[in-house]
GROMACS .gro file of N, CA and C in nm:
model
  126
    1MET      N    1  -1.042  -2.194   2.161
    1MET     CA    2  -0.985  -2.169   2.029
    1MET      C    3  -0.949  -2.301   1.963
    2ILE      N    4  -1.052  -2.373   1.924
    2ILE     CA    5  -1.027  -2.502   1.862
    2ILE      C    6  -1.005  -2.483   1.713
    3GLY      N    7  -0.907  -2.553   1.659
    3GLY     CA    8  -0.884  -2.549   1.515
    3GLY      C    9  -0.797  -2.434   1.470
    4LEU      N   10  -0.729  -2.370   1.565
    4LEU     CA   11  -0.636  -2.264   1.527
    4LEU      C   12  -0.503  -2.327   1.487
    5THR      N   13  -0.463  -2.303   1.365
    5THR     CA   14  -0.333  -2.354   1.320
    5THR      C   15  -0.225  -2.254   1.360
    6PRO      N   16  -0.100  -2.295   1.363
    6PRO     CA   17   0.008  -2.200   1.392
    6PRO      C   18   0.004  -2.080   1.299
    7ASP      N   19  -0.035  -2.101   1.174
    7ASP     CA   20  -0.044  -1.989   1.080
    7ASP      C   21  -0.146  -1.887   1.129
    8ASP      N   22  -0.261  -1.938   1.176
    8ASP     CA   23  -0.364  -1.847   1.227
    8ASP      C   24  -0.309  -1.767   1.345
    9ARG      N   25  -0.235  -1.837   1.432
    9ARG     CA   26  -0.181  -1.768   1.549
    9ARG      C   27  -0.079  -1.663   1.506
   10ASN      N   28   0.005  -1.696   1.408
   10ASN     CA   29   0.104  -1.598   1.358
   10ASN      C   30   0.033  -1.478   1.298
   11GLN      N   31  -0.073  -1.505   1.223
   11GLN     CA   32  -0.148  -1.395   1.160
   11GLN      C   33  -0.205  -1.304   1.268
   12ARG      N   34  -0.261  -1.366   1.372
   12ARG     CA   35  -0.319  -1.285   1.479
   12ARG      C   36  -0.210  -1.202   1.547
   13ARG      N   37  -0.093  -1.264   1.568
   13ARG     CA   38   0.017  -1.193   1.634
   13ARG      C   39   0.062  -1.077   1.546
   14GLN      N   40   0.070  -1.099   1.415
   14GLN     CA   41   0.112  -0.992   1.324
   14GLN      C   42   0.011  -0.878   1.327
   15GLU      N   43  -0.117  -0.911   1.326
   15GLU     CA   44  -0.219  -0.806   1.331
   15GLU      C   45  -0.206  -0.727   1.461
   16HIS      N   46  -0.177  -0.801   1.570
   16HIS     CA   47  -0.163  -0.736   1.700
   16HIS      C   48  -0.047  -0.636   1.697
   17PHE      N   49   0.063  -0.674   1.633
   17PHE     CA   50   0.180  -0.586   1.627
   17PHE      C   51   0.158  -0.473   1.528
   18LEU      N   52   0.089  -0.501   1.418
   18LEU     CA   53   0.075  -0.402   1.312
   18LEU      C   54  -0.031  -0.297   1.344
   19ALA      N   55  -0.131  -0.334   1.422
   19ALA     CA   56  -0.243  -0.243   1.447
   19ALA      C   57  -0.198  -0.108   1.504
   20PRO      N   58  -0.116  -0.107   1.609
   20PRO     CA   59  -0.075   0.025   1.663
   20PRO      C   60   0.000   0.108   1.560
   21ARG      N   61   0.084   0.042   1.479
   21ARG     CA   62   0.160   0.116   1.378
   21ARG      C   63   0.065   0.177   1.276
   22CYS      N   64  -0.033   0.100   1.235
   22CYS     CA   65  -0.129   0.151   1.136
   22CYS      C   66  -0.204   0.270   1.194
   23ARG      N   67  -0.241   0.258   1.322
   23ARG     CA   68  -0.314   0.367   1.384
   23ARG      C   69  -0.227   0.491   1.391
   24LYS      N   70  -0.100   0.472   1.427
   24LYS     CA   71  -0.008   0.586   1.436
   24LYS      C   72   0.009   0.649   1.299
   25ALA      N   73   0.026   0.564   1.197
   25ALA     CA   74   0.045   0.615   1.061
   25ALA      C   75  -0.079   0.693   1.019
   26ARG      N   76  -0.198   0.642   1.054
   26ARG     CA   77  -0.320   0.711   1.015
   26ARG      C   78  -0.327   0.846   1.086
   27ARG      N   79  -0.285   0.848   1.214
   27ARG     CA   80  -0.289   0.973   1.288
   27ARG      C   81  -0.193   1.073   1.225
   28LEU      N   82  -0.075   1.025   1.186
   28LEU     CA   83   0.023   1.113   1.121
   28LEU      C   84  -0.034   1.166   0.990
   29GLY      N   85  -0.102   1.079   0.915
   29GLY     CA   86  -0.162   1.120   0.790
   29GLY      C   87  -0.268   1.227   0.813
   30ASP      N   88  -0.350   1.207   0.919
   30ASP     CA   89  -0.453   1.305   0.951
   30ASP      C   90  -0.390   1.439   0.985
   31THR      N   91  -0.282   1.434   1.064
   31THR     CA   92  -0.215   1.558   1.103
   31THR      C   93  -0.163   1.631   0.980
   32ALA      N   94  -0.100   1.555   0.890
   32ALA     CA   95  -0.047   1.617   0.768
   32ALA      C   96  -0.161   1.678   0.688
   33GLN      N   97  -0.271   1.606   0.679
   33GLN     CA   98  -0.386   1.655   0.603
   33GLN      C   99  -0.439   1.784   0.667
   34ASN      N  100  -0.451   1.782   0.800
   34ASN     CA  101  -0.501   1.900   0.871
   34ASN      C  102  -0.408   2.018   0.850
   35THR      N  103  -0.278   1.993   0.855
   35THR     CA  104  -0.181   2.101   0.835
   35THR      C  105  -0.197   2.159   0.695
   36LEU      N  106  -0.213   2.070   0.598
   36LEU     CA  107  -0.227   2.117   0.460
   36LEU      C  108  -0.354   2.200   0.445
   37THR      N  109  -0.465   2.152   0.499
   37THR     CA  110  -0.589   2.228   0.486
   37THR      C  111  -0.577   2.359   0.562
   38GLY      N  112  -0.510   2.356   0.678
   38GLY     CA  113  -0.490   2.479   0.755
   38GLY      C  114  -0.410   2.582   0.675
   39LEU      N  115  -0.306   2.534   0.608
   39LEU     CA  116  -0.223   2.625   0.528
   39LEU      C  117  -0.303   2.681   0.411
   40LEU      N  118  -0.388   2.595   0.352
   40LEU     CA  119  -0.465   2.640   0.237
   40LEU      C  120  -0.570   2.742   0.279
   41GLU      N  121  -0.626   2.724   0.400
   41GLU     CA  122  -0.732   2.815   0.444
   41GLU      C  123  -0.676   2.952   0.476
   42HIS      N  124  -0.554   2.958   0.531
   42HIS     CA  125  -0.499   3.088   0.576
   42HIS      C  126  -0.438   3.164   0.459
   0.00000   0.00000   0.00000
C-alpha cells in the first residue's frame, strides 16, 4: 500500500464502519417495502 495518506486510511476505515450499517439500513428498507406490498396485496 504505497502512497496511502492518512486521509485515505481514514476514508477506508470509515467505509469499513459504515458498510454494515448501510447494509442493515437497506435490509430494514427492504423489509418495510415488503410489508407495505404485502399489506397492499391482501
